[in-house]
PDB file of C-alpha atoms in Angstrom:
ATOM      1  CA  MET S1016     113.045  74.111  79.770  1.00 41.00           C
ATOM      2  CA  SER S1017     113.950  75.799  82.802  1.00 41.00           C
ATOM      3  CA  ASN S1018     111.287  76.510  85.617  1.00 41.00           C
ATOM      4  CA  TRP S1019     110.932  80.068  84.358  1.00 43.00           C
ATOM      5  CA  GLN S1020     110.452  79.227  81.017  1.00 42.00           C
ATOM      6  CA  ASN S1021     107.614  76.491  81.625  1.00 42.00           C
ATOM      7  CA  PHE S1022     105.951  79.275  84.150  1.00 39.00           C
ATOM      8  CA  CYS S1023     106.091  81.623  80.981  1.00 43.00           C
ATOM      9  CA  SER S1024     104.581  79.232  78.670  1.00 43.00           C
ATOM     10  CA  VAL S1025     101.745  78.520  81.186  1.00 39.00           C
ATOM     11  CA  TRP S1026     101.403  82.077  81.981  1.00 41.00           C
ATOM     12  CA  GLN S1027     101.025  83.258  78.506  1.00 42.00           C
ATOM     13  CA  ARG S1028      97.776  81.268  78.073  1.00 39.00           C
ATOM     14  CA  VAL S1029      96.134  82.394  81.399  1.00 37.00           C
ATOM     15  CA  ARG S1030      96.688  85.928  81.811  1.00 40.00           C
ATOM     16  CA  TYR S1031      95.116  87.176  78.447  1.00 36.00           C
ATOM     17  CA  TYR S1032      91.797  85.843  79.823  1.00 34.00           C
ATOM     18  CA  LEU S1033      92.434  87.620  83.025  1.00 35.00           C
ATOM     19  CA  ILE S1034      92.249  90.790  81.269  1.00 34.00           C
ATOM     20  CA  PHE S1035      88.601  90.409  80.881  1.00 31.00           C
ATOM     21  CA  LEU S1036      87.849  89.754  84.374  1.00 33.00           C
ATOM     22  CA  VAL S1037      90.003  92.420  85.958  1.00 33.00           C
ATOM     23  CA  ALA S1038      88.555  95.269  83.593  1.00 33.00           C
ATOM     24  CA  LEU S1039      88.331  98.236  85.711  1.00 33.00           C
ATOM     25  CA  TRP S1040      89.837 101.887  85.145  1.00 34.00           C
ATOM     26  CA  LEU S1041      92.935 103.037  83.595  1.00 36.00           C
ATOM     27  CA  SER S1042      95.038 100.394  81.483  1.00 39.00           C
ATOM     28  CA  LEU S1043      96.500  97.266  81.612  1.00 42.00           C
ATOM     29  CA  GLY S1044     100.229  96.819  81.223  1.00 42.00           C
ATOM     30  CA  VAL S1045     101.340  93.027  81.224  1.00 41.00           C
ATOM     31  CA  PRO S1046     105.304  92.287  81.526  1.00 38.00           C
ATOM     32  CA  GLY S1047     107.158  90.314  78.745  1.00 37.00           C
ATOM     33  CA  CYS S1048     106.955  86.723  79.673  1.00 37.00           C
ATOM     34  CA  SER S1049     109.026  85.667  76.547  1.00 33.00           C
ATOM     35  CA  LEU S1050     111.543  82.821  76.389  1.00 28.00           C
ATOM     36  CA  SER S1051     114.227  85.703  76.215  1.00 35.00           C
ATOM     37  CA  PRO S1052     115.990  87.238  78.950  1.00 35.00           C
ATOM     38  CA  PRO S1053     114.095  90.212  80.471  1.00 36.00           C
ATOM     39  CA  ASN S1054     116.224  93.101  78.712  1.00 36.00           C
ATOM     40  CA  SER S1055     116.190  91.177  75.107  1.00 34.00           C
ATOM     41  CA  GLN S1056     114.574  92.268  72.013  1.00 36.00           C
ATOM     42  CA  THR S1057     112.028  89.608  70.404  1.00 36.00           C
ATOM     43  CA  ALA S1058     111.446  89.826  66.672  1.00 35.00           C
ATOM     44  CA  SER S1059     107.604  89.109  66.843  1.00 41.00           C
ATOM     45  CA  SER S1060     104.900  88.561  69.548  1.00 42.00           C
ATOM     46  CA  PRO S1061     104.062  84.735  70.253  1.00 43.00           C
ATOM     47  CA  SER S1062     101.133  82.806  68.376  1.00 50.00           C
ATOM     48  CA  PRO S1063      97.927  83.675  70.168  1.00 48.00           C
ATOM     49  CA  THR S1064      96.437  81.203  72.259  1.00 47.00           C
ATOM     50  CA  GLN S1065      92.594  81.212  72.684  1.00 53.00           C
ATOM     51  CA  ILE S1066      91.268  79.994  75.959  1.00 53.00           C
ATOM     52  CA  ASN S1067      88.211  78.363  76.443  1.00 54.00           C
ATOM     53  CA  PRO S1068      87.360  78.913  80.423  1.00 50.00           C
ATOM     54  CA  THR S1069      84.594  75.956  80.064  1.00 52.00           C
ATOM     55  CA  THR S1070      87.371  73.178  79.545  1.00 56.00           C
ATOM     56  CA  GLN S1071      90.622  75.059  79.966  1.00 74.00           C
ATOM     57  CA  ARG S1072      91.888  74.969  83.828  1.00 88.00           C
ATOM     58  CA  PHE S1073      94.880  76.160  85.135  1.00 92.00           C
ATOM     59  CA  ASP S1074      95.307  74.783  88.789  1.00 94.00           C
ATOM     60  CA  GLY S1075      98.300  75.151  90.399  1.00 94.00           C
ATOM     61  CA  VAL S1076      99.295  78.640  88.444  1.00 95.00           C
ATOM     62  CA  THR S1077      99.391  81.503  90.816  1.00 96.00           C
ATOM     63  CA  ILE S1078      99.376  85.242  89.191  1.00 95.00           C
ATOM     64  CA  ASN S1079     100.558  88.197  90.829  1.00 96.00           C
ATOM     65  CA  VAL S1080      99.096  91.379  90.160  1.00 95.00           C
ATOM     66  CA  ILE S1081      99.840  94.981  91.327  1.00 96.00           C
ATOM     67  CA  THR S1082      98.080  98.206  91.218  1.00 94.00           C
ATOM     68  CA  HIS S1083      97.032 101.606  92.984  1.00 89.00           C
ATOM     69  CA  ASP S1084      95.863 100.512  96.488  1.00 86.00           C
ATOM     70  CA  GLU S1085      92.578 102.867  96.319  1.00 78.00           C
ATOM     71  CA  ALA S1086      89.611 102.213  94.091  1.00 76.00           C
ATOM     72  CA  ILE S1087      91.372 100.234  91.261  1.00 84.00           C
ATOM     73  CA  HIS S1088      92.521  97.718  93.992  1.00 89.00           C
ATOM     74  CA  THR S1089      88.795  97.550  95.428  1.00 87.00           C
ATOM     75  CA  GLY S1090      87.353  96.885  91.993  1.00 85.00           C
ATOM     76  CA  ILE S1091      89.892  94.118  90.879  1.00 90.00           C
ATOM     77  CA  GLN S1092      89.489  92.490  94.438  1.00 92.00           C
ATOM     78  CA  ARG S1093      85.823  92.140  93.417  1.00 90.00           C
ATOM     79  CA  ARG S1094      86.582  89.986  90.359  1.00 90.00           C
ATOM     80  CA  ILE S1095      89.138  87.599  91.759  1.00 94.00           C
ATOM     81  CA  ALA S1096      86.908  85.035  93.372  1.00 95.00           C
ATOM     82  CA  GLY S1097      84.693  84.586  90.256  1.00 93.00           C
ATOM     83  CA  PHE S1098      88.539  84.325  88.323  1.00 90.00           C
ATOM     84  CA  GLU S1099      89.597  81.695  90.573  1.00 95.00           C
ATOM     85  CA  ALA S1100      86.450  79.700  90.304  1.00 94.00           C
ATOM     86  CA  LEU S1101      86.615  79.738  86.558  1.00 89.00           C
ATOM     87  CA  THR S1102      90.060  79.139  85.909  1.00 91.00           C
ATOM     88  CA  GLY S1103      91.567  77.670  88.912  1.00 95.00           C
ATOM     89  CA  ALA S1104      94.112  79.762  89.161  1.00 95.00           C
ATOM     90  CA  LYS S1105      95.178  81.779  92.065  1.00 96.00           C
ATOM     91  CA  VAL S1106      95.377  85.589  92.068  1.00 96.00           C
ATOM     92  CA  ASN S1107      97.549  87.579  94.780  1.00 97.00           C
ATOM     93  CA  LEU S1108      96.628  91.272  94.672  1.00 96.00           C
ATOM     94  CA  THR S1109      99.003  93.833  95.637  1.00 96.00           C
ATOM     95  CA  GLY S1110      97.862  97.499  96.657  1.00 95.00           C
ATOM     96  CA  VAL S1111     100.600 100.136  96.821  1.00 95.00           C
ATOM     97  CA  PRO S1112     100.297 103.955  97.282  1.00 92.00           C
ATOM     98  CA  PHE S1113     100.028 105.605  93.779  1.00 89.00           C
ATOM     99  CA  LYS S1114     103.040 107.659  94.230  1.00 88.00           C
ATOM    100  CA  ASN S1115     105.236 104.634  94.555  1.00 94.00           C
ATOM    101  CA  LEU S1116     103.510 101.979  92.009  1.00 95.00           C
ATOM    102  CA  TYR S1117     105.865 103.220  88.844  1.00 95.00           C
ATOM    103  CA  THR S1118     109.020 102.949  90.909  1.00 95.00           C
ATOM    104  CA  ILE S1119     108.300  99.498  92.262  1.00 95.00           C
ATOM    105  CA  LEU S1120     107.238  98.379  88.648  1.00 95.00           C
ATOM    106  CA  GLN S1121     110.671  99.780  87.518  1.00 94.00           C
ATOM    107  CA  ASN S1122     112.804  98.181  89.822  1.00 94.00           C
ATOM    108  CA  ASN S1123     111.028  94.983  89.841  1.00 94.00           C
ATOM    109  CA  TRP S1124     110.657  94.479  85.944  1.00 94.00           C
ATOM    110  CA  SER S1125     114.511  95.339  85.537  1.00 92.00           C
ATOM    111  CA  GLY S1126     115.239  92.281  87.518  1.00 85.00           C
ATOM    112  CA  LYS S1127     115.839  88.798  86.308  1.00 81.00           C
ATOM    113  CA  ASN S1128     113.050  87.412  89.096  1.00 84.00           C
ATOM    114  CA  SER S1129     110.045  89.638  88.498  1.00 88.00           C
ATOM    115  CA  GLU S1130     107.635  89.600  91.488  1.00 93.00           C
ATOM    116  CA  TYR S1131     104.571  90.899  89.312  1.00 95.00           C
ATOM    117  CA  ASP S1132     103.158  89.339  86.262  1.00 93.00           C
ATOM    118  CA  MET S1133     100.605  91.970  85.527  1.00 93.00           C
ATOM    119  CA  ALA S1134      99.804  95.477  86.821  1.00 95.00           C
ATOM    120  CA  VAL S1135      96.809  98.226  86.098  1.00 93.00           C
ATOM    121  CA  ILE S1136      98.909 101.246  85.537  1.00 91.00           C
ATOM    122  CA  LEU S1137      98.740 104.610  83.892  1.00 88.00           C
ATOM    123  CA  PRO S1138      98.987 104.535  79.648  1.00 88.00           C
ATOM    124  CA  GLN S1139     101.644 107.246  79.606  1.00 86.00           C
ATOM    125  CA  TRP S1140     103.876 104.790  81.256  1.00 93.00           C
ATOM    126  CA  LEU S1141     104.155 102.445  78.942  1.00 93.00           C
ATOM    127  CA  ILE S1142     106.681 103.742  76.628  1.00 92.00           C
ATOM    128  CA  ASP S1143     109.113 103.339  79.629  1.00 94.00           C
ATOM    129  CA  PHE S1144     108.345  99.827  80.342  1.00 95.00           C
ATOM    130  CA  ILE S1145     108.080  98.970  76.298  1.00 95.00           C
ATOM    131  CA  ASP S1146     111.462 100.411  75.417  1.00 94.00           C
ATOM    132  CA  ALA S1147     113.218  98.155  78.304  1.00 94.00           C
ATOM    133  CA  SER S1148     111.414  95.195  77.017  1.00 93.00           C
ATOM    134  CA  TYR S1149     109.343  94.616  79.832  1.00 94.00           C
ATOM    135  CA  LEU S1150     105.971  94.258  78.320  1.00 94.00           C
ATOM    136  CA  GLU S1151     104.934  91.465  75.905  1.00 93.00           C
ATOM    137  CA  ASP S1152     103.648  92.651  72.360  1.00 96.00           C
ATOM    138  CA  LEU S1153      99.736  91.773  72.586  1.00 95.00           C
ATOM    139  CA  THR S1154      99.264  92.780  69.046  1.00 96.00           C
ATOM    140  CA  ALA S1155      98.376  88.823  67.393  1.00 95.00           C
ATOM    141  CA  ARG S1156      96.619  88.043  70.540  1.00 92.00           C
ATOM    142  CA  VAL S1157      94.029  91.215  70.372  1.00 94.00           C
ATOM    143  CA  LYS S1158      93.716  90.904  66.489  1.00 92.00           C
ATOM    144  CA  THR S1159      92.607  87.241  66.462  1.00 92.00           C
ATOM    145  CA  ASP S1160      90.311  87.510  69.535  1.00 87.00           C
ATOM    146  CA  ALA S1161      86.849  88.469  68.332  1.00 88.00           C
ATOM    147  CA  ALA S1162      85.240  88.356  71.977  1.00 83.00           C
ATOM    148  CA  LEU S1163      87.498  91.254  72.761  1.00 86.00           C
ATOM    149  CA  ARG S1164      85.647  93.586  70.427  1.00 92.00           C
ATOM    150  CA  TRP S1165      88.629  95.401  69.709  1.00 95.00           C
ATOM    151  CA  GLU S1166      86.921  98.034  67.417  1.00 93.00           C
ATOM    152  CA  ASP S1167      84.450  98.896  70.053  1.00 93.00           C
ATOM    153  CA  ILE S1168      87.203 100.942  72.102  1.00 92.00           C
ATOM    154  CA  ALA S1169      87.281 104.637  71.197  1.00 90.00           C
ATOM    155  CA  PRO S1170      90.153 105.094  68.402  1.00 90.00           C
ATOM    156  CA  ILE S1171      91.805 107.641  71.005  1.00 86.00           C
ATOM    157  CA  PHE S1172      92.141 104.789  73.657  1.00 90.00           C
ATOM    158  CA  ARG S1173      92.574 101.899  71.054  1.00 92.00           C
ATOM    159  CA  ASN S1174      95.331 103.825  68.973  1.00 90.00           C
ATOM    160  CA  VAL S1175      97.194 105.781  71.447  1.00 86.00           C
ATOM    161  CA  SER S1176      96.707 104.818  74.977  1.00 88.00           C
ATOM    162  CA  ALA S1177      97.233 100.966  74.153  1.00 94.00           C
ATOM    163  CA  THR S1178      99.434 101.210  70.930  1.00 94.00           C
ATOM    164  CA  TYR S1179     103.028 102.253  70.597  1.00 93.00           C
ATOM    165  CA  LYS S1180     104.800 102.113  66.870  1.00 93.00           C
ATOM    166  CA  GLY S1181     101.753 100.273  65.425  1.00 94.00           C
ATOM    167  CA  ARG S1182     102.036  97.406  67.916  1.00 96.00           C
ATOM    168  CA  ILE S1183      99.403  96.987  71.014  1.00 96.00           C
ATOM    169  CA  TYR S1184     101.026  96.663  74.553  1.00 95.00           C
ATOM    170  CA  SER S1185      97.836  97.004  76.519  1.00 95.00           C
ATOM    171  CA  ILE S1186      94.195  96.363  77.145  1.00 92.00           C
ATOM    172  CA  PRO S1187      92.505 100.030  77.911  1.00 90.00           C
ATOM    173  CA  LEU S1188      90.054  99.405  80.641  1.00 82.00           C
ATOM    174  CA  ASP S1189      88.976 103.171  81.115  1.00 79.00           C
ATOM    175  CA  GLY S1190      88.809 105.807  78.673  1.00 78.00           C
ATOM    176  CA  ASP S1191      90.276 108.896  81.044  1.00 76.00           C
ATOM    177  CA  PHE S1192      89.244 112.261  80.628  1.00 84.00           C
ATOM    178  CA  HIS S1193      88.222 115.146  82.856  1.00 90.00           C
ATOM    179  CA  MET S1194      84.953 116.837  83.411  1.00 92.00           C
ATOM    180  CA  VAL S1195      83.264 119.164  85.465  1.00 96.00           C
ATOM    181  CA  TYR S1196      80.630 117.945  88.106  1.00 97.00           C
ATOM    182  CA  TYR S1197      78.132 120.144  89.528  1.00 97.00           C
ATOM    183  CA  ARG S1198      75.251 120.019  91.788  1.00 97.00           C
ATOM    184  CA  SER S1199      72.222 120.410  89.432  1.00 96.00           C
ATOM    185  CA  ASP S1200      69.913 120.918  92.613  1.00 97.00           C
ATOM    186  CA  LEU S1201      71.834 124.046  93.739  1.00 97.00           C
ATOM    187  CA  LEU S1202      72.262 125.434  90.328  1.00 98.00           C
ATOM    188  CA  LYS S1203      68.425 124.962  89.679  1.00 97.00           C
ATOM    189  CA  GLU S1204      67.272 126.556  92.839  1.00 97.00           C
ATOM    190  CA  ALA S1205      69.875 129.506  92.121  1.00 97.00           C
ATOM    191  CA  SER S1206      68.627 129.885  88.577  1.00 97.00           C
ATOM    192  CA  LEU S1207      71.879 129.283  87.461  1.00 97.00           C
ATOM    193  CA  THR S1208      73.153 127.297  84.187  1.00 97.00           C
ATOM    194  CA  PRO S1209      76.033 124.740  84.368  1.00 97.00           C
ATOM    195  CA  PRO S1210      79.658 126.500  83.838  1.00 97.00           C
ATOM    196  CA  GLU S1211      80.892 126.835  80.415  1.00 95.00           C
ATOM    197  CA  THR S1212      83.932 129.030  81.027  1.00 95.00           C
ATOM    198  CA  TRP S1213      86.452 129.082  84.296  1.00 96.00           C
ATOM    199  CA  ASP S1214      85.226 132.443  84.970  1.00 96.00           C
ATOM    200  CA  GLN S1215      81.646 130.971  85.403  1.00 98.00           C
ATOM    201  CA  TYR S1216      83.072 127.931  87.123  1.00 98.00           C
ATOM    202  CA  LEU S1217      84.568 130.474  89.782  1.00 98.00           C
ATOM    203  CA  ALA S1218      81.612 132.643  89.937  1.00 98.00           C
ATOM    204  CA  ILE S1219      79.350 129.448  90.741  1.00 98.00           C
ATOM    205  CA  ALA S1220      82.145 128.334  93.432  1.00 98.00           C
ATOM    206  CA  LYS S1221      82.182 131.867  95.062  1.00 98.00           C
ATOM    207  CA  ARG S1222      78.076 131.756  94.991  1.00 98.00           C
ATOM    208  CA  PHE S1223      78.030 128.608  97.407  1.00 98.00           C
ATOM    209  CA  HIS S1224      81.103 128.661  99.252  1.00 98.00           C
ATOM    210  CA  GLY S1225      80.677 128.776 103.166  1.00 98.00           C
ATOM    211  CA  LYS S1226      76.684 127.751 102.810  1.00 98.00           C
ATOM    212  CA  ASP S1227      75.445 124.400 103.894  1.00 98.00           C
ATOM    213  CA  LEU S1228      74.874 122.626 100.760  1.00 98.00           C
ATOM    214  CA  ASN S1229      74.014 119.355 102.375  1.00 96.00           C
ATOM    215  CA  GLY S1230      71.361 120.079 105.368  1.00 96.00           C
ATOM    216  CA  ASP S1231      73.968 119.144 108.318  1.00 96.00           C
ATOM    217  CA  GLY S1232      74.410 122.631 110.014  1.00 97.00           C
ATOM    218  CA  LYS S1233      78.286 123.116 108.812  1.00 96.00           C
ATOM    219  CA  PRO S1234      79.649 125.249 106.162  1.00 98.00           C
ATOM    220  CA  ASP S1235      80.364 123.576 103.126  1.00 98.00           C
ATOM    221  CA  TYR S1236      82.676 124.418  99.846  1.00 98.00           C
ATOM    222  CA  GLY S1237      82.320 125.924  96.457  1.00 98.00           C
ATOM    223  CA  SER S1238      84.995 123.845  94.565  1.00 98.00           C
ATOM    224  CA  CYS S1239      86.792 120.538  95.581  1.00 97.00           C
ATOM    225  CA  ILE S1240      89.707 120.018  93.386  1.00 96.00           C
ATOM    226  CA  SER S1241      92.232 117.550  94.480  1.00 95.00           C
ATOM    227  CA  LYS S1242      95.610 119.187  94.479  1.00 94.00           C
ATOM    228  CA  ARG S1243      97.692 116.981  96.553  1.00 93.00           C
ATOM    229  CA  ALA S1244     101.271 116.896  95.402  1.00 88.00           C
ATOM    230  CA  HIS S1245     102.422 113.202  93.693  1.00 82.00           C
ATOM    231  CA  GLU S1246      98.801 112.396  92.804  1.00 82.00           C
ATOM    232  CA  ASN S1247      96.051 114.568  90.959  1.00 79.00           C
ATOM    233  CA  SER S1248      97.721 118.058  91.084  1.00 85.00           C
ATOM    234  CA  THR S1249      99.454 117.768  87.682  1.00 87.00           C
ATOM    235  CA  SER S1250      96.551 116.397  86.149  1.00 88.00           C
ATOM    236  CA  MET S1251      94.103 119.091  87.185  1.00 92.00           C
ATOM    237  CA  LEU S1252      96.562 122.022  86.193  1.00 91.00           C
ATOM    238  CA  ILE S1253      96.638 120.614  82.763  1.00 89.00           C
ATOM    239  CA  SER S1254      92.986 120.686  82.199  1.00 90.00           C
ATOM    240  CA  ILE S1255      93.137 124.233  83.343  1.00 93.00           C
ATOM    241  CA  VAL S1256      96.212 125.241  81.392  1.00 91.00           C
ATOM    242  CA  THR S1257      95.707 123.272  77.845  1.00 86.00           C
ATOM    243  CA  PRO S1258      92.383 125.250  76.645  1.00 85.00           C
ATOM    244  CA  PHE S1259      94.898 128.641  76.752  1.00 88.00           C
ATOM    245  CA  LEU S1260      97.676 126.702  74.982  1.00 86.00           C
ATOM    246  CA  GLN S1261      96.158 124.481  72.559  1.00 84.00           C
ATOM    247  CA  SER S1262      93.615 126.504  70.727  1.00 80.00           C
ATOM    248  CA  LEU S1263      94.323 124.605  67.716  1.00 80.00           C
ATOM    249  CA  GLY S1264      94.033 121.353  69.235  1.00 75.00           C
ATOM    250  CA  THR S1265      96.841 118.603  70.430  1.00 68.00           C
ATOM    251  CA  ALA S1266      99.104 118.853  67.118  1.00 72.00           C
ATOM    252  CA  GLN S1267     100.126 122.020  68.868  1.00 77.00           C
ATOM    253  CA  GLY S1268     101.752 120.920  71.767  1.00 75.00           C
ATOM    254  CA  ALA S1269     100.935 122.114  75.359  1.00 77.00           C
ATOM    255  CA  PHE S1270     104.239 122.781  77.698  1.00 80.00           C
ATOM    256  CA  PHE S1271     106.604 122.337  74.800  1.00 82.00           C
ATOM    257  CA  ASP S1272     106.501 123.335  70.954  1.00 80.00           C
ATOM    258  CA  PRO S1273     106.674 119.792  69.611  1.00 77.00           C
ATOM    259  CA  ASP S1274     108.670 120.715  66.585  1.00 84.00           C
ATOM    260  CA  THR S1275     111.634 122.678  68.557  1.00 89.00           C
ATOM    261  CA  MET S1276     110.718 121.603  72.070  1.00 89.00           C
ATOM    262  CA  LYS S1277     110.599 125.409  73.243  1.00 87.00           C
ATOM    263  CA  PRO S1278     108.965 125.793  76.516  1.00 87.00           C
ATOM    264  CA  LEU S1279     105.199 127.142  76.023  1.00 81.00           C
ATOM    265  CA  VAL S1280     104.816 128.153  79.553  1.00 84.00           C
ATOM    266  CA  ASN S1281     106.143 131.979  79.359  1.00 86.00           C
ATOM    267  CA  ASN S1282     103.072 133.466  78.206  1.00 87.00           C
ATOM    268  CA  PRO S1283      99.596 135.548  79.008  1.00 91.00           C
ATOM    269  CA  GLY S1284      97.721 132.094  78.477  1.00 90.00           C
ATOM    270  CA  PHE S1285      99.690 130.024  81.062  1.00 91.00           C
ATOM    271  CA  ALA S1286      99.915 132.767  83.586  1.00 94.00           C
ATOM    272  CA  LYS S1287      95.994 133.088  83.279  1.00 95.00           C
ATOM    273  CA  ALA S1288      95.497 129.486  84.123  1.00 94.00           C
ATOM    274  CA  MET S1289      97.769 129.451  86.795  1.00 94.00           C
ATOM    275  CA  ASP S1290      95.583 132.512  88.346  1.00 97.00           C
ATOM    276  CA  ILE S1291      92.222 130.245  87.960  1.00 97.00           C
ATOM    277  CA  TYR S1292      93.925 127.240  89.637  1.00 96.00           C
ATOM    278  CA  LYS S1293      94.835 129.707  92.613  1.00 96.00           C
ATOM    279  CA  GLN S1294      91.615 131.181  92.796  1.00 97.00           C
ATOM    280  CA  THR S1295      89.891 127.876  93.190  1.00 97.00           C
ATOM    281  CA  MET S1296      91.890 127.579  96.355  1.00 96.00           C
ATOM    282  CA  ASP S1297      89.763 130.360  97.809  1.00 97.00           C
ATOM    283  CA  TYR S1298      86.446 128.214  97.442  1.00 98.00           C
ATOM    284  CA  GLY S1299      87.991 124.938  98.294  1.00 97.00           C
ATOM    285  CA  VAL S1300      88.638 122.900 102.084  1.00 97.00           C
ATOM    286  CA  PRO S1301      91.303 124.423 104.418  1.00 96.00           C
ATOM    287  CA  HIS S1302      94.687 123.312 103.252  1.00 95.00           C
ATOM    288  CA  ASP S1303      93.265 123.022  99.808  1.00 94.00           C
ATOM    289  CA  GLU S1304      96.714 122.271  98.415  1.00 94.00           C
ATOM    290  CA  ASN S1305      96.965 118.688 100.366  1.00 95.00           C
ATOM    291  CA  LEU S1306      93.173 117.874  99.135  1.00 96.00           C
ATOM    292  CA  GLY S1307      93.520 113.889  97.737  1.00 93.00           C
ATOM    293  CA  GLY S1308      91.234 112.470  95.195  1.00 91.00           C
ATOM    294  CA  SER S1309      89.649 109.933  97.011  1.00 90.00           C
ATOM    295  CA  LYS S1310      88.502 112.601  99.816  1.00 94.00           C
ATOM    296  CA  ALA S1311      87.602 115.164  97.139  1.00 95.00           C
ATOM    297  CA  ARG S1312      85.199 112.581  95.465  1.00 94.00           C
ATOM    298  CA  GLU S1313      83.823 111.914  98.880  1.00 94.00           C
ATOM    299  CA  LEU S1314      83.058 115.673  99.549  1.00 97.00           C
ATOM    300  CA  PHE S1315      81.349 116.024  96.294  1.00 96.00           C
ATOM    301  CA  ILE S1316      79.540 112.644  96.600  1.00 95.00           C
ATOM    302  CA  THR S1317      78.155 113.401 100.118  1.00 94.00           C
ATOM    303  CA  GLY S1318      76.842 116.938  99.078  1.00 96.00           C
ATOM    304  CA  ARG S1319      79.510 119.186 100.781  1.00 97.00           C
ATOM    305  CA  CYS S1320      80.870 120.768  97.323  1.00 97.00           C
ATOM    306  CA  ALA S1321      78.905 122.868  94.512  1.00 98.00           C
ATOM    307  CA  LEU S1322      81.802 122.039  91.847  1.00 98.00           C
ATOM    308  CA  THR S1323      84.620 119.535  91.136  1.00 97.00           C
ATOM    309  CA  ILE S1324      86.764 118.313  88.381  1.00 95.00           C
ATOM    310  CA  ASP S1325      87.550 114.399  88.039  1.00 93.00           C
ATOM    311  CA  TRP S1326      87.180 111.465  85.635  1.00 89.00           C
ATOM    312  CA  GLY S1327      84.632 109.417  85.325  1.00 85.00           C
ATOM    313  CA  ASP S1328      84.734 107.727  88.777  1.00 85.00           C
ATOM    314  CA  ILE S1329      82.190 109.911  90.461  1.00 90.00           C
ATOM    315  CA  GLY S1330      79.491 108.658  88.293  1.00 87.00           C
ATOM    316  CA  PRO S1331      79.642 105.141  89.596  1.00 84.00           C
ATOM    317  CA  LEU S1332      80.674 105.881  92.902  1.00 86.00           C
ATOM    318  CA  SER S1333      77.941 108.216  93.536  1.00 86.00           C
ATOM    319  CA  ILE S1334      75.392 104.973  93.518  1.00 84.00           C
ATOM    320  CA  ASP S1335      77.601 102.885  95.868  1.00 72.00           C
ATOM    321  CA  LEU S1336      75.338 103.601  99.034  1.00 55.00           C
ATOM    322  CA  SER S1337      78.040 102.445 101.150  1.00 56.00           C
ATOM    323  CA  LEU S1338      79.555 106.212 100.791  1.00 49.00           C
ATOM    324  CA  LYS S1339      76.663 107.814 101.867  1.00 49.00           C
TER     325      LYS S1339
END
C-alpha cells in the first residue's frame, strides 16, 4: 500500500468517532478517503468499523479539519482537547471566512493531495462535492451504529440535508431554520403581542426604533437583520420571499417553477417581499446593508434591538456571560 492508502485506512476508522465530538451547528461533510483516486466512483461504501474509544488508540494520526472562522470554529475548538485525550489523535483546526470556505474546499478537494480531511459546511453544498466524488458514502456506517441514534434526527434534516439519492454523506449537526426573536419585556411594557405578520413586524420595529432599549443612554434599533453581502443577505431575503411564493408548500418551488424552471420573481408577491426587506432598513443600524451576522446577534443579545431574524444561535449565545 502507498502512504496515502495507509493513511486512508486509519482515517476511515478514526473520523467517524470525531463526528460526535465536534458536533455543533450546520452539517458535516467528509471527503472521500477511499483506495480509489479522488475523482473515481466506487461501487459501495467500505464496511463500517465500530470504534471503542476505551481500547482503540490513534496515536500518531493527525486530522485536518476546516470550517467557518467564527462561531462554528469556536465550538469545535472547545471539543478538541477532549477528543485528543480520548483517542490519541491530533486535530489541526483551520478557520476561514465563510465567503471563502466553499471555494477553498472545491480547489483543495479536487487535487490529488487534499489538505483537509473533514469540514463543517452548509448542507446545500453537498451535491457539488458528492457528484465530484469528494465525499465518502457513510450509509453503512450510519445504519450499523446504534449510538448515533439516527432516527432521533428530524426527517427533514436526516432525509434531505444529509442524504442524496438514498445514500448518506454527512451527519447533521444542526437543524437550521429561521425564526423571529423579539424583546418580550419591551412588548409586555407596550401591551403588544409578538408579530405574526410582516406588517406587525415592521410596526413593532418602528415603535421602538431610536429609543434607548437597554438603559445605556444611547438610541437603539427596531430591527437588526444581517444583510451583509456574501454572508446572510440571501438567506434573510428568502425567509421574507418564500411565504409569498410558496403558498402551497415547498413542492411549489420558490424562485423557479420546479417543472419548467420558469422564474417566479416577476410577480406582486416578490415585489411585496422586496418592499418589506427594504423597509426593515429604515429601522436598522446605520449602513444596515453591511450588518454582519455576528454583529446582529451581539446587538440583540446586549439589548440594543427590539427584533431580529436568525437561526437558533441566539438562544445559546444569550446565556454566554462573556457576551454581556
